[in-house]
Amino acid sequence: MSTKSLTIADYTSYMVDGVPSMLLRGGSSKGAYFLASDLPSDEAERDDLLRRIMGSPDARQIDGIGGAHPLTSKVAIVGPCTDDRADVEYLFLQVGVDTDQVSDRQNCGNLLAGVGPFAYERGLCGGLGTVPNSPLRILMLNTDTVATASFSVADGAPVYDGDTAISGVPGTAAAIHLDFDDLGGSSCGAMLPTGNVVDVINGVECTMIDNGMPVVVMRASDLGIAGDETPTELETNDDLRATLEAIRLAAGPMMNLGDVTDTTVPKLTMVSAPTRDGNLSTRTFIPHRCHEAIGVLGAVSVATAALLPGSTADTVTLDPIDDRVRLEHPTGFFDATVEITHTDDGSVEVTRAGIVRTARKLMDGTVFPRAVFPRAKG
Ligand code: NQM
């Protein structure tokens, strides 16, 4: 992705002139979107600038535009694609809230929903837009995989208003269809990185899977919870959190992710029988806060696990004419369309994965980073 290199003059100008940015809700997350060409090309300088824009590290992010939660402390960097696999490139960065971490170790399917509209608004979409729901191919740099976004445009601008509701977001907005190519092993090298559908870690059966997001899927009952607790109840359960973190740290190397002490992957999803009209109930740690819903690519991974016979989530009974897996979560449900085929050699291939999200432009303007020298914490 082409970015400009930073001079002292640029460095000062970021503080004086600010940085062009757009704030969008992407799915059930919110983030600051930047053109790659508006940010420093040097990663350390870029990350330092982003911390100063978001207000990190600080639990309240009071001196920046971050929303004091991992789901609202997110950045999308977008630019033209340098190869012919896609039209635009998207790099997702998770900016730590009360830590100074800026990580590209995970992808984000929620901010992905805003990439098409943002690229269109910034003139990156060329001739796209003459046809409603024109597909835009997006190379997701975090995982080197491609998503195709279909969204509506009218009168030369993305349409944000519509009648699609997604859980975790009040009201309705225009649908954005996201279809994924070949997500299996996006971060772990293989969809089932251990080669097994189930492994046992610290006495708990785990399905370790990566169909877009590395996730450890466990039965809620094996962890001594019902699975219908609120995120706050789960976050204040110290024993559960310690058990989950021990499993996560052990799972990291098994999933080819190495030492995951300081990373936001793998995610941890606890599944139980549905209590509403879904196929499966979920509670997900991302990995230290409990998600109010479930991440997009995390949901695709869990839905895929649900289709694998013998997995910790294989309790799904699907309507045969409906290829959607409906995952219940604390604030509603998430539908992931996943199709798998069993190959002759006994392995499983994912033949289709797709989801529907919405996004909305919240603010377009100039953001002013705080001063270069971080202030004392507290
Ligand atoms: O899994 C939360 C979110 C996410 C990431 C997380 C996401 C995804 O809800 O693709 O969207 O798991 O950190 O935005």
Short mmCIF file of C-alpha atoms and ligand atoms in Angstrom, two decimals:
data_model
loop_
_atom_site.label_atom_id
_atom_site.label_comp_id
_atom_site.label_asym_id
_atom_site.label_seq_id
_atom_site.Cartn_x
_atom_site.Cartn_y
_atom_site.Cartn_z
CA MET A 1 0.00 0.00 0.00
CA SER A 2 1.54 3.34 -0.92
CA THR A 3 1.97 5.77 1.92
CA LYS A 4 4.06 8.88 2.03
CA SER A 5 7.32 9.09 3.98
CA LEU A 6 7.44 11.43 6.88
CA THR A 7 9.52 14.58 7.17
CA ILE A 8 9.90 16.78 10.25
CA ALA A 9 7.69 19.31 8.50
CA ASP A 10 4.99 16.67 7.95
CA TYR A 11 5.28 15.59 11.56
CA THR A 12 4.57 19.10 12.76
CA SER A 13 1.88 19.57 10.16
CA TYR A 14 -0.07 16.57 11.49
CA MET A 15 -0.51 18.52 14.72
CA VAL A 16 -1.07 21.92 13.14
CA ASP A 17 -3.08 21.01 10.06
CA GLY A 18 -4.52 17.72 11.33
CA VAL A 19 -5.13 14.52 9.37
CA PRO A 20 -8.09 13.89 7.02
CA SER A 21 -10.24 11.14 8.50
CA MET A 22 -13.75 9.78 8.32
CA LEU A 23 -15.51 8.22 11.28
CA LEU A 24 -17.84 5.41 10.28
CA ARG A 25 -19.85 2.84 12.08
CA GLY A 26 -18.89 -0.41 10.40
CA GLY A 27 -21.31 -3.17 11.37
CA SER A 28 -21.47 -3.19 15.16
CA SER A 29 -18.09 -1.47 15.56
CA LYS A 30 -16.92 2.08 15.00
CA GLY A 31 -13.62 3.29 13.64
CA ALA A 32 -11.51 6.02 12.11
CA TYR A 33 -10.91 5.50 8.39
CA PHE A 34 -7.87 6.99 6.66
CA LEU A 35 -6.46 7.00 3.17
CA ALA A 36 -3.05 5.30 3.27
CA SER A 37 -1.57 8.31 1.52
CA ASP A 38 -2.62 10.55 4.43
CA LEU A 39 -0.57 8.59 6.99
CA PRO A 40 3.18 8.09 7.53
CA SER A 41 4.65 5.10 5.69
CA ASP A 42 6.91 4.22 8.61
CA GLU A 43 4.94 1.83 10.83
CA ALA A 44 6.30 3.10 14.14
CA GLU A 45 5.54 6.71 13.20
CA ARG A 46 2.10 5.75 11.92
CA ASP A 47 1.27 3.86 15.10
CA ASP A 48 2.49 6.72 17.28
CA LEU A 49 0.29 9.13 15.32
CA LEU A 50 -2.73 6.81 15.62
CA ARG A 51 -2.29 6.48 19.40
CA ARG A 52 -2.25 10.27 19.64
CA ILE A 53 -5.36 10.51 17.45
CA MET A 54 -7.30 7.83 19.35
CA GLY A 55 -6.20 9.03 22.80
CA SER A 56 -4.35 5.86 23.83
CA PRO A 57 -3.18 4.66 26.26
CA ASP A 58 -5.98 5.79 28.54
CA ALA A 59 -8.99 3.79 29.78
CA ARG A 60 -11.31 6.66 28.78
CA GLN A 61 -9.39 7.76 25.66
CA ILE A 62 -10.51 11.19 26.79
CA ASP A 63 -7.93 13.11 24.76
CA GLY A 64 -8.70 11.37 21.48
CA ILE A 65 -11.50 10.03 19.30
CA GLY A 66 -11.38 6.41 20.52
CA GLY A 67 -14.53 5.19 22.26
CA ALA A 68 -12.89 3.56 25.33
CA HIS A 69 -13.70 -0.02 24.25
CA PRO A 70 -11.89 -2.37 21.85
CA LEU A 71 -14.93 -2.24 19.53
CA THR A 72 -14.66 1.54 19.17
CA SER A 73 -10.86 1.85 19.18
CA LYS A 74 -10.33 0.71 15.63
CA VAL A 75 -8.64 2.07 12.53
CA ALA A 76 -9.09 1.22 8.84
CA ILE A 77 -6.43 2.28 6.34
CA VAL A 78 -7.55 2.14 2.74
CA GLY A 79 -5.76 2.67 -0.58
CA PRO A 80 -5.75 1.52 -4.18
CA CYS A 81 -4.78 -2.13 -4.59
CA THR A 82 -1.31 -2.75 -5.97
CA ASP A 83 -2.16 -6.08 -7.61
CA ASP A 84 -5.01 -7.32 -9.75
CA ARG A 85 -6.67 -9.46 -7.09
CA ALA A 86 -8.73 -6.52 -5.87
CA ASP A 87 -9.75 -2.91 -6.44
CA VAL A 88 -8.72 -1.52 -3.05
CA GLU A 89 -6.60 -2.61 -0.08
CA TYR A 90 -7.69 -2.45 3.55
CA LEU A 91 -5.46 -2.71 6.58
CA PHE A 92 -7.16 -3.04 9.96
CA LEU A 93 -5.41 -1.84 13.10
CA GLN A 94 -6.66 -2.52 16.61
CA VAL A 95 -5.56 0.36 18.80
CA GLY A 96 -5.21 -0.57 22.47
CA VAL A 97 -7.44 1.42 24.80
CA ASP A 98 -5.40 1.49 28.01
CA THR A 99 -2.32 -0.07 26.42
CA ASP A 100 -0.05 1.43 23.77
CA GLN A 101 -0.51 -1.53 21.45
CA VAL A 102 -1.39 -0.96 17.81
CA SER A 103 -1.85 -4.36 16.25
CA ASP A 104 -2.33 -5.70 12.73
CA ARG A 105 -2.48 -9.29 14.01
CA GLN A 106 -6.23 -9.55 13.47
CA ASN A 107 -8.67 -8.63 10.74
CA CYS A 108 -12.03 -6.94 11.35
CA GLY A 109 -15.09 -7.85 9.35
CA ASN A 110 -17.14 -5.11 10.97
CA LEU A 111 -14.93 -2.23 9.84
CA LEU A 112 -14.71 -4.05 6.50
CA ALA A 113 -18.36 -3.06 5.98
CA GLY A 114 -17.37 0.62 5.87
CA VAL A 115 -14.44 0.16 3.48
CA GLY A 116 -16.51 0.20 0.28
CA PRO A 117 -18.45 3.37 1.11
CA PHE A 118 -15.28 5.09 2.38
CA ALA A 119 -13.32 4.12 -0.76
CA TYR A 120 -16.17 5.40 -2.88
CA GLU A 121 -16.37 8.69 -0.98
CA ARG A 122 -12.61 9.16 -1.43
CA GLY A 123 -12.76 8.55 -5.19
CA LEU A 124 -11.02 5.16 -5.18
CA CYS A 125 -13.79 3.29 -6.95
CA GLY A 126 -13.26 4.44 -10.52
CA GLY A 127 -16.26 3.70 -12.69
CA LEU A 128 -18.08 1.84 -9.95
CA GLY A 129 -21.43 3.25 -9.08
CA THR A 130 -23.29 3.24 -12.32
CA VAL A 131 -24.89 -0.04 -11.31
CA PRO A 132 -26.63 -0.36 -7.96
CA ASN A 133 -24.90 -2.85 -5.68
CA SER A 134 -21.74 -2.85 -7.81
CA PRO A 135 -19.24 -5.25 -6.32
CA LEU A 136 -15.94 -3.90 -5.01
CA ARG A 137 -13.10 -6.34 -4.37
CA ILE A 138 -11.21 -5.58 -1.19
CA LEU A 139 -7.83 -7.10 -0.38
CA MET A 140 -7.73 -7.50 3.40
CA LEU A 141 -4.05 -7.02 4.07
CA ASN A 142 -4.12 -8.46 7.59
CA THR A 143 -4.90 -11.91 6.25
CA ASP A 144 -4.07 -11.52 2.54
CA THR A 145 -7.60 -12.61 1.63
CA VAL A 146 -10.20 -11.02 -0.62
CA ALA A 147 -13.74 -9.92 0.22
CA THR A 148 -16.29 -8.68 -2.28
CA ALA A 149 -18.51 -5.89 -1.02
CA SER A 150 -21.79 -5.03 -2.70
CA PHE A 151 -23.38 -1.77 -1.63
CA SER A 152 -25.75 0.73 -3.14
CA VAL A 153 -24.77 4.03 -4.67
CA ALA A 154 -27.04 6.74 -5.96
CA ASP A 155 -26.32 10.18 -7.41
CA GLY A 156 -22.58 9.58 -7.08
CA ALA A 157 -22.60 8.75 -3.39
CA PRO A 158 -22.94 5.62 -1.26
CA VAL A 159 -26.40 5.07 0.12
CA TYR A 160 -26.35 4.70 3.89
CA ASP A 161 -30.08 4.69 4.63
CA GLY A 162 -32.02 1.49 4.22
CA ASP A 163 -34.18 -1.05 5.92
CA THR A 164 -31.67 -3.65 7.09
CA ALA A 165 -31.38 -4.17 10.82
CA ILE A 166 -28.34 -5.79 12.43
CA SER A 167 -28.16 -6.80 16.07
CA GLY A 168 -26.28 -4.43 18.32
CA VAL A 169 -27.15 -1.37 16.19
CA PRO A 170 -30.37 0.60 16.75
CA GLY A 171 -32.56 1.26 13.71
CA THR A 172 -31.93 0.23 10.14
CA ALA A 173 -29.51 1.13 7.33
CA ALA A 174 -28.59 0.07 3.78
CA ALA A 175 -27.44 -3.53 3.41
CA ILE A 176 -23.80 -4.21 2.54
CA HIS A 177 -23.24 -7.75 1.31
CA LEU A 178 -19.81 -9.19 2.01
CA ASP A 179 -18.70 -12.40 0.35
CA PHE A 180 -15.41 -14.00 1.19
CA ASP A 181 -12.97 -16.02 -0.93
CA ASP A 182 -11.01 -18.74 0.71
CA LEU A 183 -10.86 -17.60 4.32
CA GLY A 184 -9.68 -20.93 5.72
CA GLY A 185 -6.38 -20.61 7.58
CA SER A 186 -6.27 -16.84 7.04
CA SER A 187 -4.02 -16.34 10.08
CA CYS A 188 -3.18 -19.90 11.15
CA GLY A 189 -2.21 -21.44 7.80
CA ALA A 190 -4.99 -24.05 7.93
CA MET A 191 -8.66 -23.94 8.85
CA LEU A 192 -8.04 -26.59 11.51
CA PRO A 193 -4.49 -25.62 12.46
CA THR A 194 -3.89 -28.64 14.71
CA GLY A 195 -5.29 -31.00 12.08
CA ASN A 196 -7.94 -32.08 14.58
CA VAL A 197 -11.57 -31.13 14.97
CA VAL A 198 -11.18 -31.33 18.74
CA ASP A 199 -8.17 -31.04 21.07
CA VAL A 200 -8.15 -31.00 24.84
CA ILE A 201 -6.50 -28.09 26.65
CA ASN A 202 -6.34 -28.11 30.44
CA GLY A 203 -9.11 -30.72 30.47
CA VAL A 204 -11.46 -28.67 28.24
CA GLU A 205 -12.45 -29.86 24.75
CA CYS A 206 -11.63 -27.13 22.22
CA THR A 207 -12.25 -26.76 18.51
CA MET A 208 -9.49 -24.49 17.26
CA ILE A 209 -10.58 -23.03 13.94
CA ASP A 210 -9.65 -20.22 11.58
CA ASN A 211 -12.15 -19.53 8.83
CA GLY A 212 -11.37 -15.81 8.74
CA MET A 213 -10.58 -15.35 12.43
CA PRO A 214 -8.72 -17.66 14.82
CA VAL A 215 -11.22 -18.81 17.43
CA VAL A 216 -11.16 -21.40 20.20
CA VAL A 217 -14.68 -22.79 20.44
CA MET A 218 -15.67 -24.46 23.71
CA ARG A 219 -18.88 -25.72 25.31
CA ALA A 220 -20.11 -23.26 27.93
CA SER A 221 -21.05 -26.21 30.17
CA ASP A 222 -17.43 -27.46 30.13
CA LEU A 223 -16.43 -24.12 31.65
CA GLY A 224 -19.05 -24.22 34.38
CA ILE A 225 -21.34 -21.55 32.95
CA ALA A 226 -24.82 -21.72 31.45
CA GLY A 227 -23.96 -19.72 28.36
CA ASP A 228 -26.77 -17.17 28.69
CA GLU A 229 -24.97 -14.87 31.15
CA THR A 230 -24.56 -11.18 30.36
CA PRO A 231 -21.16 -9.88 29.22
CA THR A 232 -20.81 -8.06 32.56
CA GLU A 233 -21.50 -11.25 34.52
CA LEU A 234 -18.87 -13.07 32.49
CA GLU A 235 -16.31 -10.26 32.68
CA THR A 236 -16.61 -10.19 36.46
CA ASN A 237 -16.17 -13.97 36.78
CA ASP A 238 -12.47 -14.01 37.68
CA ASP A 239 -12.18 -17.80 37.72
CA LEU A 240 -13.66 -18.06 34.23
CA ARG A 241 -11.37 -15.34 32.91
CA ALA A 242 -8.29 -17.03 34.35
CA THR A 243 -9.35 -20.39 32.85
CA LEU A 244 -9.99 -18.80 29.45
CA GLU A 245 -6.68 -16.95 29.42
CA ALA A 246 -4.75 -20.13 30.31
CA ILE A 247 -6.50 -21.96 27.45
CA ARG A 248 -5.83 -19.06 25.07
CA LEU A 249 -2.12 -18.94 25.88
CA ALA A 250 -1.84 -22.69 25.32
CA ALA A 251 -3.89 -22.51 22.12
CA GLY A 252 -1.71 -19.80 20.53
CA PRO A 253 1.27 -22.00 19.62
CA MET A 254 -1.03 -24.93 18.75
CA MET A 255 -2.79 -22.64 16.26
CA ASN A 256 0.53 -21.52 14.71
CA LEU A 257 0.09 -18.07 16.25
CA GLY A 258 3.13 -18.32 18.53
CA ASP A 259 3.13 -16.49 21.84
CA VAL A 260 -0.24 -14.75 22.05
CA THR A 261 0.31 -13.00 25.38
CA ASP A 262 0.06 -9.57 23.76
CA THR A 263 -2.22 -10.31 20.83
CA THR A 264 -5.97 -10.03 20.37
CA VAL A 265 -6.18 -13.48 18.78
CA PRO A 266 -7.30 -16.17 19.20
CA LYS A 267 -10.83 -15.19 20.27
CA LEU A 268 -12.68 -17.45 22.71
CA THR A 269 -16.27 -18.46 22.04
CA MET A 270 -18.38 -20.47 24.46
CA VAL A 271 -21.36 -22.16 22.88
CA SER A 272 -24.57 -23.58 24.29
CA ALA A 273 -28.02 -24.63 23.12
CA PRO A 274 -30.08 -21.83 21.53
CA THR A 275 -32.65 -20.08 23.68
CA ARG A 276 -34.36 -18.10 20.93
CA ASP A 277 -34.79 -19.06 17.25
CA GLY A 278 -31.10 -19.55 16.47
CA ASN A 279 -28.96 -22.59 15.87
CA LEU A 280 -26.50 -21.95 18.66
CA SER A 281 -26.00 -19.52 21.53
CA THR A 282 -22.59 -17.81 21.84
CA ARG A 283 -20.59 -15.72 24.29
CA THR A 284 -17.25 -14.45 22.96
CA PHE A 285 -14.20 -12.97 24.65
CA ILE A 286 -12.13 -10.77 22.25
CA PRO A 287 -10.03 -11.90 24.11
CA HIS A 288 -10.21 -9.99 27.44
CA ARG A 289 -13.50 -8.14 27.08
CA CYS A 290 -16.71 -10.03 26.43
CA HIS A 291 -18.25 -8.99 23.10
CA GLU A 292 -21.74 -7.45 23.32
CA ALA A 293 -22.45 -9.38 20.11
CA ILE A 294 -19.87 -11.38 18.11
CA GLY A 295 -17.22 -10.30 15.60
CA VAL A 296 -18.02 -10.84 11.93
CA LEU A 297 -15.16 -13.11 10.93
CA GLY A 298 -15.28 -14.67 14.37
CA ALA A 299 -18.90 -15.55 13.63
CA VAL A 300 -17.95 -17.05 10.26
CA SER A 301 -15.38 -19.25 12.04
CA VAL A 302 -17.85 -20.33 14.74
CA ALA A 303 -20.57 -21.01 12.15
CA THR A 304 -18.10 -23.16 10.23
CA ALA A 305 -17.21 -25.06 13.41
CA ALA A 306 -20.92 -25.65 13.92
CA LEU A 307 -21.05 -27.48 10.59
CA LEU A 308 -18.12 -29.76 11.37
CA PRO A 309 -19.22 -33.14 12.72
CA GLY A 310 -17.60 -33.85 16.06
CA SER A 311 -16.71 -30.23 16.86
CA THR A 312 -17.59 -28.62 20.17
CA ALA A 313 -20.34 -26.71 18.31
CA ASP A 314 -21.82 -29.44 16.12
CA THR A 315 -25.22 -29.33 17.74
CA VAL A 316 -26.65 -27.32 14.87
CA THR A 317 -29.79 -28.54 13.20
CA LEU A 318 -30.04 -26.68 9.94
CA ASP A 319 -32.98 -26.20 7.72
CA PRO A 320 -31.75 -28.04 4.61
CA ILE A 321 -32.84 -25.27 2.24
CA ASP A 322 -31.29 -22.59 4.35
CA ASP A 323 -27.50 -22.37 4.37
CA ARG A 324 -27.41 -19.73 7.11
CA VAL A 325 -26.18 -20.51 10.57
CA ARG A 326 -27.89 -18.23 13.07
CA LEU A 327 -25.66 -17.52 16.06
CA GLU A 328 -27.40 -16.06 19.07
CA HIS A 329 -25.31 -13.57 21.06
CA PRO A 330 -25.95 -11.21 24.00
CA THR A 331 -27.68 -8.50 21.95
CA GLY A 332 -29.43 -10.51 19.25
CA PHE A 333 -28.27 -12.84 16.52
CA PHE A 334 -25.82 -13.03 13.64
CA ASP A 335 -26.49 -14.93 10.42
CA ALA A 336 -23.49 -16.34 8.58
CA THR A 337 -23.93 -18.09 5.27
CA VAL A 338 -21.45 -20.93 5.17
CA GLU A 339 -21.42 -23.90 2.82
CA ILE A 340 -19.03 -26.77 3.28
CA THR A 341 -18.28 -29.82 1.20
CA HIS A 342 -16.74 -33.04 2.42
CA THR A 343 -13.97 -34.07 0.04
CA ASP A 344 -13.09 -37.67 -0.88
CA ASP A 345 -9.99 -37.63 1.32
CA GLY A 346 -12.18 -36.94 4.35
CA SER A 347 -11.29 -33.28 4.70
CA VAL A 348 -13.68 -30.37 4.58
CA GLU A 349 -13.74 -27.50 2.10
CA VAL A 350 -15.64 -24.27 2.62
CA THR A 351 -17.34 -23.48 -0.67
CA ARG A 352 -19.06 -20.27 0.36
CA ALA A 353 -18.98 -17.73 3.18
CA GLY A 354 -20.92 -14.51 3.29
CA ILE A 355 -22.63 -12.09 5.60
CA VAL A 356 -24.74 -8.95 5.55
CA ARG A 357 -23.77 -5.80 7.46
CA THR A 358 -24.55 -2.11 7.36
CA ALA A 359 -22.35 0.96 7.83
CA ARG A 360 -22.90 4.66 8.26
CA LYS A 361 -20.79 7.75 7.77
CA LEU A 362 -20.73 9.59 11.09
CA MET A 363 -18.20 12.37 10.49
CA ASP A 364 -15.90 13.48 7.71
CA GLY A 365 -13.23 16.00 8.52
CA THR A 366 -9.86 16.63 10.06
CA VAL A 367 -8.63 15.01 13.24
CA PHE A 368 -5.99 16.66 15.41
CA PRO A 369 -3.56 14.39 17.26
CA ARG A 370 -2.44 15.29 20.75
CA ALA A 371 1.12 16.55 21.30
CA VAL A 372 4.05 14.31 20.39
CA PHE A 373 5.11 13.52 23.93
CA PRO A 374 2.61 11.26 25.68
CA ARG A 375 1.28 12.73 28.84
CA ALA A 376 1.64 10.85 32.10
CA LYS A 377 -1.06 8.23 32.65
CA GLY A 378 -3.66 8.82 35.35
O1 NQM B 1 -14.41 -10.88 13.91
C1 NQM B 1 -14.36 -7.95 17.35
C2 NQM B 1 -15.84 -6.74 15.89
C3 NQM B 1 -14.66 -7.62 16.11
C4 NQM B 1 -13.88 -8.08 14.99
C5 NQM B 1 -13.24 -8.76 17.73
C6 NQM B 1 -14.67 -8.52 13.83
C7 NQM B 1 -14.46 -9.83 13.22
O2 NQM B 1 -16.90 -7.01 16.40
O3 NQM B 1 -14.39 -9.85 12.00
O4 NQM B 1 -15.49 -7.80 13.32
O5 NQM B 1 -13.41 -9.97 17.69
O6 NQM B 1 -12.22 -8.20 18.09
O7 NQM B 1 -15.71 -5.71 15.21
#
